[in-house]
Amino acid sequence: MAVETQHLKVALIPGTGRMGSALARNLALANISVFVGSRNLQKGLKTAHNLLEIYPNARIQGGTNHEAAAWADTIFWSPSGSLKEREALLQSLAPHFENKVIIDVSNVMYFFDESQWGQTSSVLLNQKALGVPAKWTTAFKSTFYKLLEVPPNPKDPHCTFVAGDDEEAVHRTAALVEAIPGFKAVRAGGLVNSKIIELLGPRWLFELDELNAGGKYRSGWKYVW
């Protein structure tokens, strides 16, 4: 199933954090139309403006999370904050999320005791909390954000697991992953497998983030093709 990514309208919610802004830049460089969302209007506008100053031909704009969600047909979901804060933001955006493809790149397992790991996942919690139907998928769950700042050599790609229950949404997610040079999408079955995928990036990812600030660490799985 071929997906023409240049025709998609992709929102980053939010797109002003480390992961969101890195994805926004790479997707824009791949000639994909991008909307940088933020809780703060000025922050969203500034992030988009800063990217446009560097890449003036990019199709990128900024604004609030609600504006981004209303505009997009595909959403990268990467919120920060407590579980309650994430859930409140998600529910406030529900009218704009209904029936859209939502790519969950967040990971909440570090909020839970280790005994609960593998029992649920952020995408399964989000799917339940949203309250309206949407086409949820996962990607970049265990990708260190610095790897998106300087993408890997396409001849030696970094792999990211893509899981989802809707076939069209999975194909779209895989196409967006592979629109970024140096990344390879690996099909990982249905959303239930997100319970396993998120075990690749609990609390230790944040510890490694601090220990490897120089960007030498490559988180996630590496395959030989």
PDB file of C-alpha atoms in Angstrom:
ATOM      1  CA  MET A   1       0.000   0.000   0.000  1.00  0.00           C
ATOM      2  CA  ALA A   2       1.758   3.140  -1.247  1.00  0.00           C
ATOM      3  CA  VAL A   3       1.377   6.274   0.879  1.00  0.00           C
ATOM      4  CA  GLU A   4       2.138   9.692  -0.622  1.00  0.00           C
ATOM      5  CA  THR A   5       3.376  11.430   2.511  1.00  0.00           C
ATOM      6  CA  GLN A   6       3.693  14.827   0.816  1.00  0.00           C
ATOM      7  CA  HIS A   7      -0.107  15.009   0.729  1.00  0.00           C
ATOM      8  CA  LEU A   8      -0.501  14.421   4.467  1.00  0.00           C
ATOM      9  CA  LYS A   9      -1.142  17.116   7.054  1.00  0.00           C
ATOM     10  CA  VAL A  10       0.888  16.158  10.105  1.00  0.00           C
ATOM     11  CA  ALA A  11       0.597  17.822  13.521  1.00  0.00           C
ATOM     12  CA  LEU A  12       3.080  17.497  16.369  1.00  0.00           C
ATOM     13  CA  ILE A  13       1.264  17.742  19.707  1.00  0.00           C
ATOM     14  CA  PRO A  14       3.160  19.231  21.240  1.00  0.00           C
ATOM     15  CA  GLY A  15       5.873  20.079  18.752  1.00  0.00           C
ATOM     16  CA  THR A  16       7.975  22.326  20.966  1.00  0.00           C
ATOM     17  CA  GLY A  17       9.651  19.700  23.157  1.00  0.00           C
ATOM     18  CA  ARG A  18      12.792  17.772  22.329  1.00  0.00           C
ATOM     19  CA  MET A  19      11.096  14.881  20.543  1.00  0.00           C
ATOM     20  CA  GLY A  20       8.330  16.907  18.932  1.00  0.00           C
ATOM     21  CA  SER A  21      10.605  19.601  17.512  1.00  0.00           C
ATOM     22  CA  ALA A  22      13.095  17.009  16.225  1.00  0.00           C
ATOM     23  CA  LEU A  23      10.294  15.166  14.435  1.00  0.00           C
ATOM     24  CA  ALA A  24       8.851  18.426  13.088  1.00  0.00           C
ATOM     25  CA  ARG A  25      12.179  19.394  11.562  1.00  0.00           C
ATOM     26  CA  ASN A  26      12.784  16.010   9.940  1.00  0.00           C
ATOM     27  CA  LEU A  27       9.253  15.668   8.592  1.00  0.00           C
ATOM     28  CA  ALA A  28       9.369  19.187   7.154  1.00  0.00           C
ATOM     29  CA  LEU A  29      12.692  18.395   5.482  1.00  0.00           C
ATOM     30  CA  ALA A  30      10.960  15.389   3.891  1.00  0.00           C
ATOM     31  CA  ASN A  31       8.527  17.837   2.192  1.00  0.00           C
ATOM     32  CA  ILE A  32       5.672  16.960   4.519  1.00  0.00           C
ATOM     33  CA  SER A  33       3.259  19.661   5.627  1.00  0.00           C
ATOM     34  CA  VAL A  34       3.714  20.142   9.377  1.00  0.00           C
ATOM     35  CA  PHE A  35       1.918  22.016  12.166  1.00  0.00           C
ATOM     36  CA  VAL A  36       3.789  22.597  15.434  1.00  0.00           C
ATOM     37  CA  GLY A  37       1.327  22.615  18.311  1.00  0.00           C
ATOM     38  CA  SER A  38       1.812  23.938  21.835  1.00  0.00           C
ATOM     39  CA  ARG A  39      -0.203  24.735  24.947  1.00  0.00           C
ATOM     40  CA  ASN A  40       1.134  28.263  24.479  1.00  0.00           C
ATOM     41  CA  LEU A  41       0.290  29.990  21.188  1.00  0.00           C
ATOM     42  CA  GLN A  42       3.430  32.129  21.116  1.00  0.00           C
ATOM     43  CA  LYS A  43       5.662  29.132  21.805  1.00  0.00           C
ATOM     44  CA  GLY A  44       4.138  27.217  18.916  1.00  0.00           C
ATOM     45  CA  LEU A  45       4.509  30.185  16.579  1.00  0.00           C
ATOM     46  CA  LYS A  46       8.099  30.800  17.673  1.00  0.00           C
ATOM     47  CA  THR A  47       9.181  27.193  17.190  1.00  0.00           C
ATOM     48  CA  ALA A  48       7.748  27.160  13.662  1.00  0.00           C
ATOM     49  CA  HIS A  49       9.315  30.555  12.919  1.00  0.00           C
ATOM     50  CA  ASN A  50      12.735  29.391  14.097  1.00  0.00           C
ATOM     51  CA  LEU A  51      12.552  26.341  11.837  1.00  0.00           C
ATOM     52  CA  LEU A  52      11.462  28.438   8.874  1.00  0.00           C
ATOM     53  CA  GLU A  53      14.435  30.735   9.347  1.00  0.00           C
ATOM     54  CA  ILE A  54      16.719  27.740   8.861  1.00  0.00           C
ATOM     55  CA  TYR A  55      14.589  25.949   6.251  1.00  0.00           C
ATOM     56  CA  PRO A  56      12.664  28.706   4.410  1.00  0.00           C
ATOM     57  CA  ASN A  57      11.146  26.314   1.868  1.00  0.00           C
ATOM     58  CA  ALA A  58       9.664  24.004   4.490  1.00  0.00           C
ATOM     59  CA  ARG A  59       5.894  23.689   4.757  1.00  0.00           C
ATOM     60  CA  ILE A  60       5.597  24.375   8.449  1.00  0.00           C
ATOM     61  CA  GLN A  61       3.356  26.481  10.678  1.00  0.00           C
ATOM     62  CA  GLY A  62       2.749  26.841  14.393  1.00  0.00           C
ATOM     63  CA  GLY A  63      -0.020  27.557  16.853  1.00  0.00           C
ATOM     64  CA  THR A  64      -1.975  25.979  19.683  1.00  0.00           C
ATOM     65  CA  ASN A  65      -2.499  22.274  20.208  1.00  0.00           C
ATOM     66  CA  HIS A  66      -6.181  22.719  19.380  1.00  0.00           C
ATOM     67  CA  GLU A  67      -5.402  24.487  16.113  1.00  0.00           C
ATOM     68  CA  ALA A  68      -2.909  21.783  15.209  1.00  0.00           C
ATOM     69  CA  ALA A  69      -5.357  18.974  15.975  1.00  0.00           C
ATOM     70  CA  ALA A  70      -8.183  20.585  14.002  1.00  0.00           C
ATOM     71  CA  TRP A  71      -5.945  21.130  10.949  1.00  0.00           C
ATOM     72  CA  ALA A  72      -4.246  17.726  10.779  1.00  0.00           C
ATOM     73  CA  ASP A  73      -5.226  14.343   9.395  1.00  0.00           C
ATOM     74  CA  THR A  74      -2.309  12.671  11.200  1.00  0.00           C
ATOM     75  CA  ILE A  75      -1.020  13.487  14.688  1.00  0.00           C
ATOM     76  CA  PHE A  76       2.224  12.638  16.468  1.00  0.00           C
ATOM     77  CA  TRP A  77       1.328  12.513  20.171  1.00  0.00           C
ATOM     78  CA  SER A  78       4.251  13.287  22.507  1.00  0.00           C
ATOM     79  CA  PRO A  79       2.968  15.130  25.605  1.00  0.00           C
ATOM     80  CA  SER A  80       4.843  15.668  28.848  1.00  0.00           C
ATOM     81  CA  GLY A  81       3.520  16.118  32.374  1.00  0.00           C
ATOM     82  CA  SER A  82       1.727  13.827  34.801  1.00  0.00           C
ATOM     83  CA  LEU A  83      -0.718  11.131  33.750  1.00  0.00           C
ATOM     84  CA  LYS A  84      -3.631  13.376  34.777  1.00  0.00           C
ATOM     85  CA  GLU A  85      -2.252  16.303  32.768  1.00  0.00           C
ATOM     86  CA  ARG A  86      -1.789  14.131  29.687  1.00  0.00           C
ATOM     87  CA  GLU A  87      -5.282  12.697  30.011  1.00  0.00           C
ATOM     88  CA  ALA A  88      -6.837  16.158  30.453  1.00  0.00           C
ATOM     89  CA  LEU A  89      -5.086  17.460  27.325  1.00  0.00           C
ATOM     90  CA  LEU A  90      -6.136  14.407  25.347  1.00  0.00           C
ATOM     91  CA  GLN A  91      -9.783  14.734  26.348  1.00  0.00           C
ATOM     92  CA  SER A  92      -9.819  18.446  25.548  1.00  0.00           C
ATOM     93  CA  LEU A  93      -8.675  17.582  22.013  1.00  0.00           C
ATOM     94  CA  ALA A  94     -11.093  14.663  21.535  1.00  0.00           C
ATOM     95  CA  PRO A  95     -13.434  16.460  19.075  1.00  0.00           C
ATOM     96  CA  HIS A  96     -10.453  17.088  16.786  1.00  0.00           C
ATOM     97  CA  PHE A  97      -8.942  13.608  17.196  1.00  0.00           C
ATOM     98  CA  GLU A  98     -11.993  11.568  16.230  1.00  0.00           C
ATOM     99  CA  ASN A  99     -11.292   9.070  13.412  1.00  0.00           C
ATOM    100  CA  LYS A 100      -7.806  10.479  12.753  1.00  0.00           C
ATOM    101  CA  VAL A 101      -4.496   8.626  12.747  1.00  0.00           C
ATOM    102  CA  ILE A 102      -2.690   9.261  16.038  1.00  0.00           C
ATOM    103  CA  ILE A 103       0.921   8.093  16.302  1.00  0.00           C
ATOM    104  CA  ASP A 104       1.842   7.703  19.958  1.00  0.00           C
ATOM    105  CA  VAL A 105       5.568   8.296  20.499  1.00  0.00           C
ATOM    106  CA  SER A 106       5.222   8.828  24.261  1.00  0.00           C
ATOM    107  CA  ASN A 107       6.101   6.415  27.045  1.00  0.00           C
ATOM    108  CA  VAL A 108       4.474   6.492  30.474  1.00  0.00           C
ATOM    109  CA  MET A 109       5.841   3.307  31.999  1.00  0.00           C
ATOM    110  CA  TYR A 110       8.308   5.259  34.121  1.00  0.00           C
ATOM    111  CA  PHE A 111       5.270   6.490  36.094  1.00  0.00           C
ATOM    112  CA  PHE A 112       4.506   2.951  37.244  1.00  0.00           C
ATOM    113  CA  ASP A 113       6.076   0.518  39.637  1.00  0.00           C
ATOM    114  CA  GLU A 114       8.070  -2.179  37.817  1.00  0.00           C
ATOM    115  CA  SER A 115       5.511  -4.812  38.849  1.00  0.00           C
ATOM    116  CA  GLN A 116       3.022  -3.119  36.476  1.00  0.00           C
ATOM    117  CA  TRP A 117       5.301  -3.008  33.442  1.00  0.00           C
ATOM    118  CA  GLY A 118       3.885  -5.027  30.602  1.00  0.00           C
ATOM    119  CA  GLN A 119       0.329  -4.790  31.951  1.00  0.00           C
ATOM    120  CA  THR A 120      -0.604  -1.727  29.906  1.00  0.00           C
ATOM    121  CA  SER A 121       0.976   0.991  27.780  1.00  0.00           C
ATOM    122  CA  SER A 122       0.549   4.691  27.107  1.00  0.00           C
ATOM    123  CA  VAL A 123      -1.230   4.080  23.807  1.00  0.00           C
ATOM    124  CA  LEU A 124      -3.725   1.672  25.409  1.00  0.00           C
ATOM    125  CA  LEU A 125      -4.362   4.138  28.248  1.00  0.00           C
ATOM    126  CA  ASN A 126      -4.761   6.979  25.737  1.00  0.00           C
ATOM    127  CA  GLN A 127      -7.108   4.976  23.545  1.00  0.00           C
ATOM    128  CA  LYS A 128      -9.367   4.427  26.538  1.00  0.00           C
ATOM    129  CA  ALA A 129      -9.113   7.989  27.872  1.00  0.00           C
ATOM    130  CA  LEU A 130      -9.842   9.696  24.544  1.00  0.00           C
ATOM    131  CA  GLY A 131     -13.448   8.516  24.547  1.00  0.00           C
ATOM    132  CA  VAL A 132     -13.934   8.752  20.764  1.00  0.00           C
ATOM    133  CA  PRO A 133     -12.775   6.380  18.009  1.00  0.00           C
ATOM    134  CA  ALA A 134      -9.345   7.067  16.513  1.00  0.00           C
ATOM    135  CA  LYS A 135      -6.724   5.059  14.610  1.00  0.00           C
ATOM    136  CA  TRP A 136      -3.905   4.703  17.132  1.00  0.00           C
ATOM    137  CA  THR A 137      -0.437   3.477  16.196  1.00  0.00           C
ATOM    138  CA  THR A 138       2.995   3.570  17.810  1.00  0.00           C
ATOM    139  CA  ALA A 139       6.432   4.630  16.546  1.00  0.00           C
ATOM    140  CA  PHE A 140       9.740   5.944  17.934  1.00  0.00           C
ATOM    141  CA  LYS A 141       8.880   4.532  21.386  1.00  0.00           C
ATOM    142  CA  SER A 142      12.512   3.796  22.223  1.00  0.00           C
ATOM    143  CA  THR A 143      14.240   6.298  19.955  1.00  0.00           C
ATOM    144  CA  PHE A 144      16.548   8.697  21.768  1.00  0.00           C
ATOM    145  CA  TYR A 145      15.648  12.213  20.605  1.00  0.00           C
ATOM    146  CA  LYS A 146      19.289  13.021  19.819  1.00  0.00           C
ATOM    147  CA  LEU A 147      19.210  10.355  17.118  1.00  0.00           C
ATOM    148  CA  LEU A 148      16.674  12.521  15.286  1.00  0.00           C
ATOM    149  CA  GLU A 149      18.914  15.576  15.547  1.00  0.00           C
ATOM    150  CA  VAL A 150      21.567  13.860  13.420  1.00  0.00           C
ATOM    151  CA  PRO A 151      19.804  10.927  11.693  1.00  0.00           C
ATOM    152  CA  PRO A 152      21.729   7.688  11.097  1.00  0.00           C
ATOM    153  CA  ASN A 153      23.287   6.673   7.803  1.00  0.00           C
ATOM    154  CA  PRO A 154      20.462   5.330   5.561  1.00  0.00           C
ATOM    155  CA  LYS A 155      22.745   2.406   4.716  1.00  0.00           C
ATOM    156  CA  ASP A 156      22.830   1.507   8.409  1.00  0.00           C
ATOM    157  CA  PRO A 157      19.284   2.390   9.548  1.00  0.00           C
ATOM    158  CA  HIS A 158      17.858   2.719  13.026  1.00  0.00           C
ATOM    159  CA  CYS A 159      14.717   0.612  13.433  1.00  0.00           C
ATOM    160  CA  THR A 160      11.535   1.598  15.181  1.00  0.00           C
ATOM    161  CA  PHE A 161       8.619  -0.686  15.975  1.00  0.00           C
ATOM    162  CA  VAL A 162       5.276   0.279  14.425  1.00  0.00           C
ATOM    163  CA  ALA A 163       2.200  -1.324  15.968  1.00  0.00           C
ATOM    164  CA  GLY A 164      -1.478  -0.723  15.282  1.00  0.00           C
ATOM    165  CA  ASP A 165      -4.837  -2.377  14.653  1.00  0.00           C
ATOM    166  CA  ASP A 166      -5.858  -0.367  11.574  1.00  0.00           C
ATOM    167  CA  GLU A 167      -3.965  -1.466   8.466  1.00  0.00           C
ATOM    168  CA  GLU A 168      -4.145   1.872   6.644  1.00  0.00           C
ATOM    169  CA  ALA A 169      -2.948   3.720   9.740  1.00  0.00           C
ATOM    170  CA  VAL A 170      -0.017   1.333  10.155  1.00  0.00           C
ATOM    171  CA  HIS A 171       1.019   1.840   6.511  1.00  0.00           C
ATOM    172  CA  ARG A 172       0.795   5.613   6.937  1.00  0.00           C
ATOM    173  CA  THR A 173       2.871   5.493  10.114  1.00  0.00           C
ATOM    174  CA  ALA A 174       5.524   3.308   8.483  1.00  0.00           C
ATOM    175  CA  ALA A 175       5.694   5.660   5.498  1.00  0.00           C
ATOM    176  CA  LEU A 176       6.236   8.673   7.774  1.00  0.00           C
ATOM    177  CA  VAL A 177       8.957   6.847   9.699  1.00  0.00           C
ATOM    178  CA  GLU A 178      10.778   5.953   6.495  1.00  0.00           C
ATOM    179  CA  ALA A 179      10.369   9.451   5.041  1.00  0.00           C
ATOM    180  CA  ILE A 180      13.107  10.402   7.520  1.00  0.00           C
ATOM    181  CA  PRO A 181      16.477   9.243   6.142  1.00  0.00           C
ATOM    182  CA  GLY A 182      18.177   6.681   8.342  1.00  0.00           C
ATOM    183  CA  PHE A 183      15.032   5.162   9.848  1.00  0.00           C
ATOM    184  CA  LYS A 184      13.352   1.835   9.152  1.00  0.00           C
ATOM    185  CA  ALA A 185       9.853   0.836  10.241  1.00  0.00           C
ATOM    186  CA  VAL A 186       9.505  -2.662  11.680  1.00  0.00           C
ATOM    187  CA  ARG A 187       5.960  -4.052  11.809  1.00  0.00           C
ATOM    188  CA  ALA A 188       5.186  -5.188  15.344  1.00  0.00           C
ATOM    189  CA  GLY A 189       1.602  -6.424  15.136  1.00  0.00           C
ATOM    190  CA  GLY A 190      -1.409  -4.988  16.929  1.00  0.00           C
ATOM    191  CA  LEU A 191      -1.673  -2.352  19.647  1.00  0.00           C
ATOM    192  CA  VAL A 192      -1.616  -5.003  22.351  1.00  0.00           C
ATOM    193  CA  ASN A 193       2.088  -5.421  21.562  1.00  0.00           C
ATOM    194  CA  SER A 194       2.699  -1.858  22.737  1.00  0.00           C
ATOM    195  CA  LYS A 195       2.848  -3.421  26.220  1.00  0.00           C
ATOM    196  CA  ILE A 196       6.083  -5.064  25.136  1.00  0.00           C
ATOM    197  CA  ILE A 197       7.420  -2.208  23.015  1.00  0.00           C
ATOM    198  CA  GLU A 198       7.208   0.287  25.874  1.00  0.00           C
ATOM    199  CA  LEU A 199       9.375  -1.937  28.052  1.00  0.00           C
ATOM    200  CA  LEU A 200      12.261  -0.810  25.833  1.00  0.00           C
ATOM    201  CA  GLY A 201      12.055   2.695  27.210  1.00  0.00           C
ATOM    202  CA  PRO A 202      11.010   3.059  30.850  1.00  0.00           C
ATOM    203  CA  ARG A 203      12.891   4.994  33.529  1.00  0.00           C
ATOM    204  CA  TRP A 204      16.346   3.948  32.354  1.00  0.00           C
ATOM    205  CA  LEU A 205      15.956   5.927  29.124  1.00  0.00           C
ATOM    206  CA  PHE A 206      15.876   9.120  31.155  1.00  0.00           C
ATOM    207  CA  GLU A 207      18.937   8.086  33.100  1.00  0.00           C
ATOM    208  CA  LEU A 208      20.780   7.327  29.860  1.00  0.00           C
ATOM    209  CA  ASP A 209      19.664  10.682  28.510  1.00  0.00           C
ATOM    210  CA  GLU A 210      21.626  12.410  31.274  1.00  0.00           C
ATOM    211  CA  LEU A 211      24.603  10.066  31.132  1.00  0.00           C
ATOM    212  CA  ASN A 212      25.013  10.331  27.376  1.00  0.00           C
ATOM    213  CA  ALA A 213      24.366  14.009  26.738  1.00  0.00           C
ATOM    214  CA  GLY A 214      27.019  13.939  24.037  1.00  0.00           C
ATOM    215  CA  GLY A 215      24.654  12.057  21.755  1.00  0.00           C
ATOM    216  CA  LYS A 216      26.747   8.882  21.414  1.00  0.00           C
ATOM    217  CA  TYR A 217      24.040   6.594  22.754  1.00  0.00           C
ATOM    218  CA  ARG A 218      21.748   4.838  20.262  1.00  0.00           C
ATOM    219  CA  SER A 219      18.682   3.657  22.111  1.00  0.00           C
ATOM    220  CA  GLY A 220      16.348   0.985  20.833  1.00  0.00           C
ATOM    221  CA  TRP A 221      16.993  -2.095  18.728  1.00  0.00           C
ATOM    222  CA  LYS A 222      19.523  -2.307  15.920  1.00  0.00           C
ATOM    223  CA  TYR A 223      19.017  -4.816  13.125  1.00  0.00           C
ATOM    224  CA  VAL A 224      21.377  -5.975  10.391  1.00  0.00           C
ATOM    225  CA  TRP A 225      19.731  -6.034   6.961  1.00  0.00           C
TER     226      TRP A 225
END
